[in-house]
Amino acid sequence: MIPGIKNISLRYTFIVVIMLILAVLIIVKAGFIMFAERQYWKDVADRFVKENVTVPPTRGNIISSDGKLMASSLPEYKIYMDFRAGGYQKSDTLLMNHLTEIAEGLHEIFPDKSAQEFRKHILRGRRQKSRHYLLYPKRISYIEYKQVKQLPVLCLSPNQGGLHEEKFNQRKKPFGSLAMRTLGDMFPDMAQGAKNGLELTYDSILRGKDGITHRQKVMNKYLNIVDQPPVDGCDIITTIDVDMQDIAEKALVDQLTNLEALSGVAIVMDVKTGEVKANVNMTRGNDGHYYEMRNNAVSNLMEPGSTFKTASIMVALEDKYITPDYVVDTGNGMVKMYGSWMKDWNWHRGGYGAIDVTRILEVSSNVGVSTIIDKFYKNNPQKFVDGLKRMSIDTPLHLGFVGEASPRVWGPKERDSIKGAMPWSRTSLPWMSIGYETMFPPIYILNFYNAIANDGVMVKPKFVKAIAKGGEILQEFPTEVINPKICSDTTLTMIRTILRKVVSQGLAKPAGSTQFQVSGKTGTAQISQGTAGYRAGGVSYQVSFCGYFPSEAPKYSCIISILIPHGPASGGLQAGSVFSRIAERIYAKHLYRNLAQAKDSTAVFVPKVKDGDIGEAAYVLRALDIPGNSGTVPASNEPVWGEATSTPQYANLKTTKQNNKLVPNVVGMGAKDALFLLESNGLKVHLSGMGKVSKQSIPAGTILRKGQTITLALKN
């Protein structure tokens, strides 16, 4: 063999042997890792990789019928400091060089703590060398968080500056407690879902769908890798009108306060569509103030009292037993029925004597109504109850609210089959006819009167009219008809005439208005409290009024129900007056007049002009031919800053010069102009309130320092 070839063979043999040894070692090591060290390396991997991390979606908004945000999920933050970020020595030097600026900046953003307090607090965390030190004890808004991120050092990345945060989603209601029980509440941990109200009813729509990511640590950083993106929840557009809700709440709370009432309900509904425009549920708290605690409109079973008399009379009219001029002798206001006294409210004054059906409802005569119903139905009381059911007064509405109650209109047949029901007696029929021995949530009584106003068509009350996402309507909820005709047209015409006279000539006069006609019926029911019973004085009163307006072309129906702890009780005066106040303000809200008809040949209308960019104001005043000196203001593509004064006959505009080295005077300007002028001079602006600027935190004429934050107080 040639020597060279022999040497090459030895080398290759040596290399092959080495590779075989390495291969064996690798296989052995791999086996050792796979079996002997399996759990150890699995634990290491788990520290670097996080699988199936849930990403919560953004919950959908609840929007009013007029497009206003009523409930929304907004981010809140808690801010922390890592004093070891970026290397302790380097970050500590950077922090100490800018500590004064940081402390002063935090004080401007959070005025409840002084700059000195922030300085001491930061130095305490520095001494502890904490990696997760809470900079501010409260949760802060997104805007405040962005302001903090602009401060020296804190503007750097978390690995360099040390600022890091915890993010929370918080459900916010811009209108505070307005319609709180209707909207509903969320648990503090929003992941647990909703407690009640529309939040719970439409939770599956508002919630959205969770996303899934896994987090992998690469070069000391966690990267989020999206496996399944979250699907944000849809918005629901409610039927609630914020202005009407506010009108109803203020009117009701004022009356509750005057009466020292226990609770009260006010509901406003659109006659044709059944859309609930306002739903107020107030209960007296231990401090004497009133709060929305329960949705009593749909959950509170109550004896309706005299508002039920309308239904009783309609059954007798429909069965053709009576007409509006049918006369009943009510005597002295007292009549004994099967061993119990039936009394009118004025029995101690001698009663009403012989009166017709129209007058019976006008004065809400218990004797008159119970005498009619007992006379014609005592031998077949189930026929009366069936007549009520024929009008769908007790048809379950299935509104979807937690705790929603169903009405109880139980005749002899129902009571025999319902366990625990009060047995039927001879007094049941006359007392049922005037609103006792029946139970209704307030919204059912309103829905019945709404059907009368709606030409006999009973529609289902509606709280949500559409589902939307990204500004697009995904689904609309049409009006649902419960009963296309609750009674004949003849009965409907007669009862509507009577209800109009109840307000114009009867006990419900306080519910009326000088601007338009109102129709409706009062109600007063005694409520026995505890074991004291009626005779022992343990009585409160449910006073109510239910009706609609305007009578000739009904637009809205409304019920007011108030629980007062003592007498005297008057549905017309105590509840009807609230109805009148609500109805007149809603009517005024929708009252449109042609201004040209109100203007005479000598009238001059000069609008109020704010300070600021008077160039635009001058252009408008010239176009409208308003008397003044608007022609002296030069036309320009740039803002023309100035001051404006006006009288009923004249508008005066005056240009002013701006000094870029001094803080300008923005008092009297609108928010838009003030914001533009200040930010163009390098200032950061924080707005508070609505309207025009009434106060600025940095006085005009102060030397301007760019980057400063100026707070503007706005006032109408």
XYZ file of C-alpha atoms in Angstrom:
716
model
C 0.000 0.000 0.000
C 1.240 3.462 -0.837
C 2.319 5.262 2.395
C 0.290 8.394 1.597
C -2.908 6.452 1.150
C -2.281 4.589 4.383
C -1.959 7.883 6.296
C -5.181 9.194 4.809
C -7.051 6.009 5.821
C -5.809 6.342 9.382
C -6.968 9.951 9.554
C -10.449 9.111 8.229
C -10.685 6.183 10.634
C -9.743 8.471 13.502
C -12.331 11.078 12.457
C -15.038 8.418 12.096
C -14.279 7.022 15.531
C -14.413 10.498 17.078
C -17.746 11.217 15.373
C -19.147 7.884 16.515
C -18.079 8.638 20.084
C -19.661 12.105 19.864
C -22.845 10.618 18.420
C -23.030 8.091 21.223
C -22.443 10.850 23.798
C -25.160 13.014 22.196
C -27.626 10.130 22.214
C -26.776 9.325 25.826
C -27.113 12.981 26.826
C -30.392 13.301 24.950
C -31.722 10.224 26.677
C -30.550 11.589 30.025
C -32.314 14.901 29.378
C -35.473 13.181 28.098
C -35.812 10.868 31.047
C -33.633 11.771 34.005
C -33.882 15.585 33.683
C -37.249 15.803 31.966
C -39.109 17.609 34.765
C -36.255 20.063 35.346
C -36.158 21.243 31.736
C -39.958 21.310 31.567
C -39.952 23.713 34.500
C -37.329 25.857 32.755
C -39.431 25.942 29.574
C -42.505 26.989 31.537
C -40.603 29.999 32.835
C -39.891 31.163 29.314
C -43.161 30.270 27.586
C -46.727 30.984 28.711
C -49.419 29.135 26.807
C -53.106 30.031 26.374
C -53.051 33.510 27.913
C -56.610 34.864 27.788
C -57.008 38.299 26.224
C -60.283 39.916 27.346
C -62.279 41.793 24.694
C -63.516 45.360 25.091
C -67.083 45.336 26.367
C -69.627 47.047 24.135
C -71.165 50.424 24.955
C -74.715 51.220 26.011
C -75.992 54.206 24.036
C -79.121 56.326 24.498
C -81.717 56.756 21.762
C -80.320 60.241 21.061
C -76.773 58.907 20.583
C -75.296 59.713 24.000
C -72.914 57.323 25.748
C -74.579 55.923 28.887
C -72.152 53.123 29.819
C -68.691 52.380 28.459
C -65.568 50.408 29.342
C -62.611 52.728 29.854
C -59.047 51.792 30.800
C -57.633 52.775 34.175
C -54.067 52.334 35.352
C -51.939 51.935 38.450
C -48.406 53.188 37.910
C -45.275 51.601 39.394
C -41.538 52.299 39.391
C -38.662 49.843 38.945
C -35.612 51.488 40.551
C -33.261 48.820 39.167
C -34.230 49.183 35.510
C -31.372 49.816 33.054
C -28.675 49.110 35.618
C -28.992 50.564 39.101
C -26.126 53.085 38.950
C -27.094 54.470 35.566
C -30.829 54.717 36.269
C -30.248 56.160 39.743
C -28.074 58.967 38.348
C -30.685 59.720 35.695
C -33.465 59.752 38.269
C -31.674 62.071 40.697
C -30.793 64.515 37.902
C -34.490 64.931 37.049
C -36.136 64.264 40.424
C -37.373 67.841 40.906
C -38.959 67.948 37.462
C -40.616 64.565 38.002
C -42.031 65.550 41.416
C -43.383 68.882 40.116
C -44.840 67.200 37.034
C -46.634 64.572 39.109
C -48.030 67.326 41.346
C -49.475 69.164 38.327
C -51.160 65.969 37.125
C -52.313 64.912 40.630
C -52.816 68.124 42.652
C -53.984 66.238 45.774
C -50.309 65.511 46.590
C -47.649 68.217 46.743
C -44.377 68.104 44.819
C -42.535 67.680 48.125
C -44.677 64.669 49.024
C -43.959 63.080 45.631
C -40.241 63.761 46.103
C -40.156 62.061 49.521
C -42.226 59.169 48.227
C -39.878 58.526 45.285
C -36.781 58.757 47.497
C -38.315 56.176 49.856
C -38.734 53.742 46.952
C -35.175 54.499 45.792
C -33.758 53.567 49.198
C -35.698 50.300 49.100
C -34.427 49.613 45.545
C -37.925 48.349 44.834
C -38.747 46.826 41.469
C -42.498 47.360 41.821
C -43.002 50.580 43.755
C -46.475 52.210 43.623
C -46.008 55.834 42.528
C -49.609 56.994 43.109
C -52.174 55.169 45.286
C -55.253 55.682 43.084
C -56.179 54.384 39.676
C -55.642 56.990 36.978
C -57.293 57.665 33.626
C -55.737 57.074 30.221
C -55.214 60.833 29.739
C -53.416 61.110 33.084
C -51.332 58.047 32.229
C -50.215 59.641 28.949
C -49.298 62.824 30.823
C -47.157 60.830 33.269
C -45.435 59.124 30.317
C -44.307 62.536 29.055
C -42.302 63.389 32.203
C -38.473 63.140 32.186
C -37.074 59.620 32.755
C -40.630 58.226 32.899
C -40.901 58.820 29.158
C -38.234 56.155 28.528
C -39.008 52.495 27.951
C -39.797 50.414 31.069
C -36.403 48.699 30.801
C -34.624 52.078 30.927
C -36.848 54.529 32.803
C -38.487 51.977 35.098
C -42.102 53.168 34.756
C -44.555 50.316 34.269
C -48.283 49.956 34.816
C -51.170 47.647 35.587
C -54.170 48.110 33.319
C -57.773 47.699 34.447
C -61.021 47.952 32.499
C -63.605 49.952 34.425
C -67.263 50.406 33.514
C -68.073 54.107 33.495
C -71.432 55.892 33.322
C -70.978 59.455 32.050
C -74.397 60.502 33.397
C -73.771 59.107 36.878
C -76.819 57.534 38.513
C -79.186 58.478 35.680
C -81.182 55.351 34.703
C -78.775 53.277 36.818
C -81.241 50.449 37.551
C -82.240 50.225 33.901
C -78.651 50.103 32.668
C -77.517 47.732 35.413
C -74.225 47.132 37.229
C -71.057 45.121 36.676
C -69.102 43.211 39.302
C -65.907 45.028 40.416
C -63.986 42.362 38.518
C -65.575 42.793 35.108
C -64.518 39.284 34.123
C -67.265 38.018 36.452
C -69.867 39.682 34.249
C -72.947 41.768 34.995
C -75.223 41.850 38.034
C -78.511 43.167 36.688
C -80.285 45.510 34.257
C -79.544 45.731 30.550
C -75.926 44.867 31.319
C -77.084 41.379 32.348
C -79.964 41.000 29.879
C -77.670 41.672 26.918
C -74.467 40.371 28.516
C -73.753 37.860 25.746
C -73.933 40.652 23.148
C -71.985 43.250 25.135
C -69.331 40.845 26.413
C -67.698 39.813 23.136
C -65.376 36.796 22.905
C -62.033 36.235 24.631
C -58.888 36.007 22.554
C -55.972 33.641 23.175
C -52.251 34.418 22.977
C -49.139 32.713 24.171
C -46.196 34.622 25.555
C -42.653 33.589 24.774
C -39.564 35.080 26.356
C -36.951 36.046 23.786
C -33.803 37.957 24.836
C -35.264 38.887 28.203
C -38.505 40.184 26.694
C -41.922 38.585 26.540
C -43.463 38.666 23.087
C -47.227 38.220 22.718
C -48.035 35.864 19.866
C -51.731 35.994 18.961
C -53.330 32.585 18.428
C -56.927 33.852 18.367
C -57.682 37.602 18.469
C -60.399 38.825 20.878
C -63.755 39.849 19.410
C -64.967 43.079 21.009
C -68.564 43.246 22.207
C -71.336 44.941 20.255
C -73.014 48.177 21.346
C -76.685 48.275 22.291
C -78.768 51.329 21.449
C -81.420 51.811 24.081
C -84.738 53.601 23.832
C -83.876 55.835 26.799
C -83.816 59.548 26.024
C -81.298 61.208 28.372
C -83.180 64.521 28.475
C -86.515 62.847 29.259
C -84.878 60.638 31.873
C -83.402 63.721 33.516
C -86.741 65.574 33.391
C -88.594 62.632 34.950
C -85.963 62.029 37.636
C -85.849 65.627 38.819
C -89.635 65.973 38.919
C -90.062 62.711 40.836
C -87.233 63.286 43.339
C -88.508 66.788 44.161
C -91.928 65.353 45.018
C -90.497 62.397 46.950
C -88.476 64.824 49.037
C -91.513 67.012 49.722
C -93.600 64.016 50.794
C -90.764 62.234 52.646
C -91.847 59.255 50.551
C -90.409 55.754 50.792
C -90.030 55.177 47.064
C -91.283 56.283 43.674
C -91.464 55.225 40.036
C -91.844 57.304 36.878
C -92.002 55.700 33.435
C -92.466 57.483 30.102
C -93.290 55.447 26.999
C -93.752 56.252 23.314
C -97.365 55.393 22.486
C -96.894 53.999 18.974
C -93.618 52.094 19.347
C -93.638 51.106 23.028
C -90.140 52.577 23.426
C -89.448 53.368 27.087
C -88.034 56.902 27.001
C -87.548 57.261 30.762
C -87.530 54.758 33.616
C -86.908 56.239 37.062
C -86.810 54.040 40.187
C -86.050 55.903 43.396
C -85.825 54.508 46.938
C -85.090 56.472 50.081
C -81.719 55.692 51.634
C -80.802 55.786 55.311
C -79.424 59.298 54.820
C -82.789 60.598 53.591
C -81.638 60.995 49.982
C -83.030 59.030 47.067
C -81.120 56.484 45.005
C -81.776 53.971 42.247
C -81.601 50.705 44.182
C -84.084 48.370 42.458
C -85.887 48.366 39.136
C -89.288 48.703 40.826
C -90.955 49.499 37.507
C -90.729 45.842 36.500
C -90.157 44.018 39.799
C -92.446 45.686 42.359
C -95.819 43.947 42.653
C -98.353 46.435 43.974
C -102.103 46.770 44.284
C -102.910 49.335 41.578
C -105.812 50.941 43.403
C -108.118 53.207 41.456
C -106.119 53.145 38.212
C -107.592 49.637 37.857
C -111.154 51.032 37.818
C -110.682 51.980 34.169
C -110.227 48.309 33.261
C -113.264 47.273 35.337
C -115.530 49.802 33.638
C -114.166 48.820 30.198
C -115.158 45.175 30.805
C -118.731 46.242 31.641
C -118.835 48.601 28.626
C -117.521 45.860 26.321
C -120.132 43.394 27.617
C -122.779 46.095 26.945
C -124.089 46.071 30.515
C -123.581 49.822 30.863
C -122.993 53.033 28.915
C -121.273 56.233 30.052
C -124.633 57.689 31.123
C -125.648 54.650 33.195
C -126.614 55.967 36.649
C -125.688 54.433 40.000
C -126.988 55.627 43.353
C -123.890 55.842 45.539
C -125.980 57.137 48.438
C -124.029 58.783 51.221
C -120.753 57.223 50.054
C -121.066 54.050 52.140
C -122.557 50.686 51.278
C -122.288 47.355 53.065
C -121.129 44.523 50.811
C -121.265 41.035 52.261
C -120.546 42.234 55.769
C -117.806 44.767 54.902
C -118.147 48.518 54.333
C -117.282 49.904 50.915
C -116.606 53.634 51.232
C -115.950 56.572 48.926
C -113.188 59.005 49.833
C -115.795 61.684 50.750
C -118.172 59.456 52.691
C -117.807 61.692 55.757
C -119.163 64.578 53.642
C -122.265 62.708 52.565
C -121.097 61.040 49.349
C -122.119 61.813 45.746
C -125.651 60.409 45.545
C -126.884 59.351 42.098
C -124.155 59.785 39.451
C -123.471 58.336 35.994
C -120.506 56.200 34.932
C -118.517 59.165 33.611
C -118.865 60.972 36.920
C -118.048 57.759 38.813
C -114.584 57.703 37.235
C -114.176 61.484 37.464
C -114.545 61.343 41.258
C -113.117 57.799 41.527
C -116.145 56.427 43.377
C -115.420 53.049 44.993
C -119.107 52.514 45.656
C -120.068 53.299 42.055
C -117.571 50.922 40.398
C -117.993 48.035 42.864
C -121.796 48.301 42.682
C -121.738 47.996 38.870
C -119.361 45.027 38.795
C -121.066 43.209 41.649
C -124.513 43.685 40.094
C -123.635 42.261 36.686
C -120.959 39.674 37.554
C -121.692 38.350 41.055
C -123.301 35.204 39.648
C -120.382 34.628 37.263
C -117.270 36.391 38.629
C -115.034 34.381 36.292
C -116.656 36.180 33.348
C -115.380 39.495 34.752
C -111.867 38.092 35.220
C -111.931 36.612 31.713
C -112.968 40.036 30.394
C -109.866 41.539 32.010
C -107.659 38.835 30.512
C -109.233 39.412 27.097
C -107.703 42.902 27.193
C -104.263 41.300 27.875
C -103.803 43.332 31.029
C -102.038 40.387 32.690
C -100.139 38.986 29.692
C -96.499 38.438 30.764
C -94.233 40.899 28.959
C -90.972 38.933 29.343
C -88.816 42.062 29.319
C -85.712 40.066 30.251
C -84.796 41.803 33.511
C -83.638 39.784 36.510
C -86.314 39.882 39.213
C -89.061 40.770 36.745
C -92.481 40.076 38.287
C -95.660 38.894 36.584
C -99.114 40.301 37.379
C -101.662 38.426 39.446
C -105.268 38.621 38.300
C -106.734 35.480 39.800
C -110.415 34.611 39.526
C -112.194 31.653 41.161
C -110.820 29.245 38.534
C -107.189 30.391 38.926
C -107.307 30.424 42.732
C -108.526 26.845 42.830
C -105.505 25.710 40.828
C -102.800 27.923 42.369
C -101.277 26.619 45.578
C -101.234 29.171 48.382
C -103.578 31.620 46.596
C -106.084 33.548 48.709
C -109.449 31.724 48.474
C -112.229 33.408 46.515
C -114.911 34.996 48.658
C -118.020 37.079 48.071
C -116.069 40.266 48.794
C -113.337 39.386 46.276
C -115.235 40.653 43.218
C -116.197 44.154 44.482
C -112.774 44.731 46.009
C -110.991 43.460 42.893
C -113.011 45.895 40.775
C -111.415 48.860 42.574
C -107.844 47.544 42.415
C -107.454 45.313 45.459
C -106.748 41.562 45.482
C -104.765 42.080 42.270
C -101.024 42.719 41.916
C -99.214 44.503 39.072
C -95.749 45.912 38.421
C -96.181 49.585 37.419
C -95.089 48.991 33.807
C -98.090 46.666 33.226
C -100.580 49.344 34.236
C -98.779 51.822 31.988
C -98.839 49.362 29.098
C -102.609 48.984 29.470
C -103.196 52.758 29.347
C -100.741 52.996 26.471
C -102.961 50.563 24.521
C -105.956 52.847 25.136
C -103.949 55.776 23.778
C -102.737 53.653 20.820
C -106.235 53.070 19.385
C -106.568 49.792 21.237
C -103.299 48.260 19.990
C -101.225 46.867 22.863
C -97.500 46.829 22.075
C -94.684 45.404 24.147
C -92.571 47.929 26.087
C -89.129 48.139 24.523
C -85.859 49.130 26.217
C -83.424 48.343 23.368
C -84.047 49.206 19.748
C -80.854 48.113 17.987
C -77.498 46.344 18.200
C -74.565 48.089 16.541
C -70.852 47.659 16.017
C -68.379 50.142 14.623
C -71.204 52.596 13.960
C -73.146 50.106 11.810
C -76.533 48.692 12.787
C -76.356 44.895 12.949
C -79.878 44.201 14.185
C -82.983 46.270 14.844
C -85.754 45.247 17.206
C -89.163 45.960 15.692
C -92.221 46.867 17.730
C -93.993 43.745 18.990
C -97.790 43.693 19.111
C -99.230 41.853 22.126
C -102.898 42.397 21.302
C -104.016 44.079 18.045
C -107.316 45.158 19.636
C -107.959 45.121 23.373
C -111.595 46.186 22.924
C -114.106 47.402 20.371
C -113.840 50.853 18.824
C -117.082 51.837 20.566
C -115.717 50.977 24.008
C -112.427 52.671 23.162
C -114.123 55.910 22.125
C -116.241 55.967 25.297
C -113.366 55.279 27.703
C -111.056 57.837 26.047
C -113.751 60.495 26.409
C -114.204 59.592 30.061
C -110.453 59.642 30.802
C -110.151 63.098 29.259
C -112.950 64.350 31.532
C -111.311 62.746 34.587
C -108.463 65.250 34.138
C -110.420 68.258 32.887
C -113.375 67.965 35.327
C -112.496 65.341 37.943
C -110.053 64.654 40.758
C -107.097 64.455 38.348
C -107.064 68.185 37.541
C -103.526 68.612 38.997
C -102.295 66.281 36.231
C -103.611 68.596 33.509
C -101.942 71.367 31.559
C -102.981 74.710 30.114
C -100.908 73.954 27.000
C -102.545 70.690 25.906
C -105.139 68.138 27.004
C -104.252 65.203 29.242
C -106.169 61.955 29.773
C -105.725 59.506 32.615
C -106.823 58.159 35.975
C -105.686 58.603 39.556
C -105.048 55.784 41.989
C -104.764 55.489 45.759
C -104.282 52.186 47.566
C -103.768 51.424 51.242
C -100.767 49.197 51.893
C -100.757 47.251 55.159
C -97.350 47.389 56.864
C -96.174 44.351 58.831
C -98.424 42.759 61.437
C -100.057 46.010 62.553
C -102.707 45.785 59.858
C -104.991 48.493 58.542
C -106.966 49.152 61.720
C -103.933 49.417 63.993
C -102.565 52.283 61.932
C -99.794 50.322 60.235
C -100.730 51.764 56.837
C -98.842 53.410 54.028
C -100.323 54.617 50.742
C -99.522 53.944 47.112
C -100.583 57.062 45.201
C -100.429 57.009 41.429
C -101.530 58.578 38.193
C -101.423 56.913 34.801
C -102.318 58.620 31.553
C -101.196 59.974 28.198
C -100.788 63.246 26.321
C -101.848 65.101 24.233
C -105.343 63.588 24.427
C -106.321 64.338 20.823
C -103.182 62.761 19.301
C -101.382 60.782 22.025
C -97.598 60.827 21.742
C -96.441 59.659 25.174
C -97.933 57.678 28.037
C -96.660 57.981 31.594
C -97.207 56.489 35.038
C -96.227 58.016 38.370
C -96.372 55.776 41.447
C -95.289 56.960 44.905
C -95.255 55.073 48.210
C -95.819 57.448 51.139
C -95.611 56.356 54.788
C -98.691 58.225 56.004
C -101.786 60.121 54.933
C -103.424 62.220 53.729
C -103.092 60.523 50.333
C -104.215 61.916 46.973
C -103.288 60.346 43.652
C -104.355 63.451 41.757
C -102.457 65.997 43.828
C -99.382 64.001 44.867
C -98.774 61.895 41.739
C -100.740 63.868 39.144
C -98.748 67.045 39.752
C -95.535 65.129 38.954
C -97.133 63.831 35.737
C -98.068 67.394 34.757
C -94.553 68.693 35.346
C -92.999 65.876 33.299
C -95.558 66.149 30.490
C -95.178 69.919 30.107
C -91.384 69.763 29.981
C -91.384 66.910 27.468
C -93.977 68.751 25.398
C -91.818 71.896 25.470
C -88.795 69.815 24.431
C -90.625 68.805 21.252
C -92.273 72.166 20.658
C -90.907 73.816 17.541
C -91.899 77.310 16.513
C -91.057 79.227 13.356
C -88.970 82.170 14.553
C -89.991 84.163 11.500
C -93.542 84.282 12.878
C -92.305 85.713 16.183
C -90.138 88.401 14.588
C -91.732 91.753 13.799
C -90.453 94.345 11.352
C -88.614 96.317 14.046
C -87.031 93.365 15.867
C -83.266 92.906 15.805
C -81.667 89.656 16.963
C -77.972 89.966 17.804
C -76.358 86.667 18.810
C -73.901 86.457 21.690
C -70.337 86.368 20.342
C -67.449 84.856 22.324
C -63.912 86.189 22.444
C -61.301 84.336 20.414
C -61.015 84.017 16.640
C -63.322 86.905 15.746
C -62.506 86.552 12.047
C -65.022 83.718 11.745
C -67.558 85.595 13.884
C -67.194 88.702 11.687
C -67.847 86.615 8.560
C -71.087 85.218 10.038
C -72.260 88.613 11.311
C -71.686 90.166 7.880
C -73.551 87.350 6.152
C -76.529 87.796 8.505
C -76.395 91.591 8.117
C -76.160 92.056 11.894
C -75.584 95.687 12.933
C -72.056 96.269 14.204
C -68.470 96.865 13.165
C -67.801 93.398 11.707
C -66.719 95.062 8.450
C -63.603 96.462 10.159
C -62.215 92.980 10.888
C -59.795 91.989 8.111
C -60.409 88.788 6.176
C -57.608 86.268 6.765
C -56.832 82.587 6.441
C -55.114 82.800 9.851
C -56.945 83.346 13.170
C -57.791 86.972 13.973
C -57.686 87.135 17.768
C -59.880 89.631 19.511
C -62.656 90.480 21.962
C -66.388 90.696 21.357
C -69.206 92.543 23.105
C -72.824 92.689 22.069
C -76.104 94.345 22.966
C -79.578 93.424 21.666
C -78.993 95.962 18.832
C -75.254 95.970 18.106
C -72.208 93.647 17.919
C -68.798 95.194 18.608
C -65.580 93.372 17.616
C -62.086 94.483 18.644
C -58.820 92.883 17.488
C -56.003 92.274 19.987
C -52.287 91.547 19.550
C -50.770 88.380 20.981
C -47.350 88.293 22.676
C -45.796 84.876 22.139
C -43.608 85.302 25.228
C -46.517 85.802 27.646
C -49.439 83.565 28.628
C -52.464 84.875 26.660
C -55.789 85.829 28.242
C -58.355 83.212 27.165
C -61.119 84.102 29.651
C -64.337 84.578 27.676
C -63.215 82.369 24.789
C -64.826 79.132 23.713
C -62.960 75.909 24.479
C -61.971 75.360 20.836
C -60.294 78.767 20.372
C -58.663 78.730 23.829
C -57.231 75.244 23.239
C -55.836 76.199 19.828
C -54.233 79.448 21.047
C -52.613 77.927 24.149
C -51.333 74.766 22.475
C -49.904 76.774 19.577
C -47.853 78.602 22.233
C -46.486 75.306 23.592
C -48.729 74.941 26.654
C -50.526 71.759 27.722
C -54.213 72.339 28.397
C -56.524 70.587 30.861
C -60.248 71.438 30.516
C -62.847 71.274 33.275
C -66.578 71.956 32.777
C -68.616 73.111 29.785
C -69.198 76.425 28.021
C -66.755 79.296 27.726
C -63.590 79.874 29.775
C -64.340 81.511 33.130
C -60.942 81.015 34.808
C -57.384 80.030 33.873
C -54.885 78.549 36.367
C -51.880 80.511 35.006
C -52.707 84.244 34.983
C -52.576 86.127 31.696
C -49.337 88.069 31.247
C -47.193 85.497 33.095
C -43.933 84.647 31.362
C -44.671 81.686 29.124
C -42.779 78.444 29.740
C -43.383 75.829 27.074
C -44.493 72.470 28.388
C -46.407 73.934 31.325
C -49.910 72.607 32.030
C -52.677 75.189 32.297
C -56.128 74.297 33.625
C -59.163 76.078 32.179
C -62.458 76.197 34.068
C -65.428 76.357 31.683
C -68.862 77.647 32.605
C -72.043 78.293 30.614
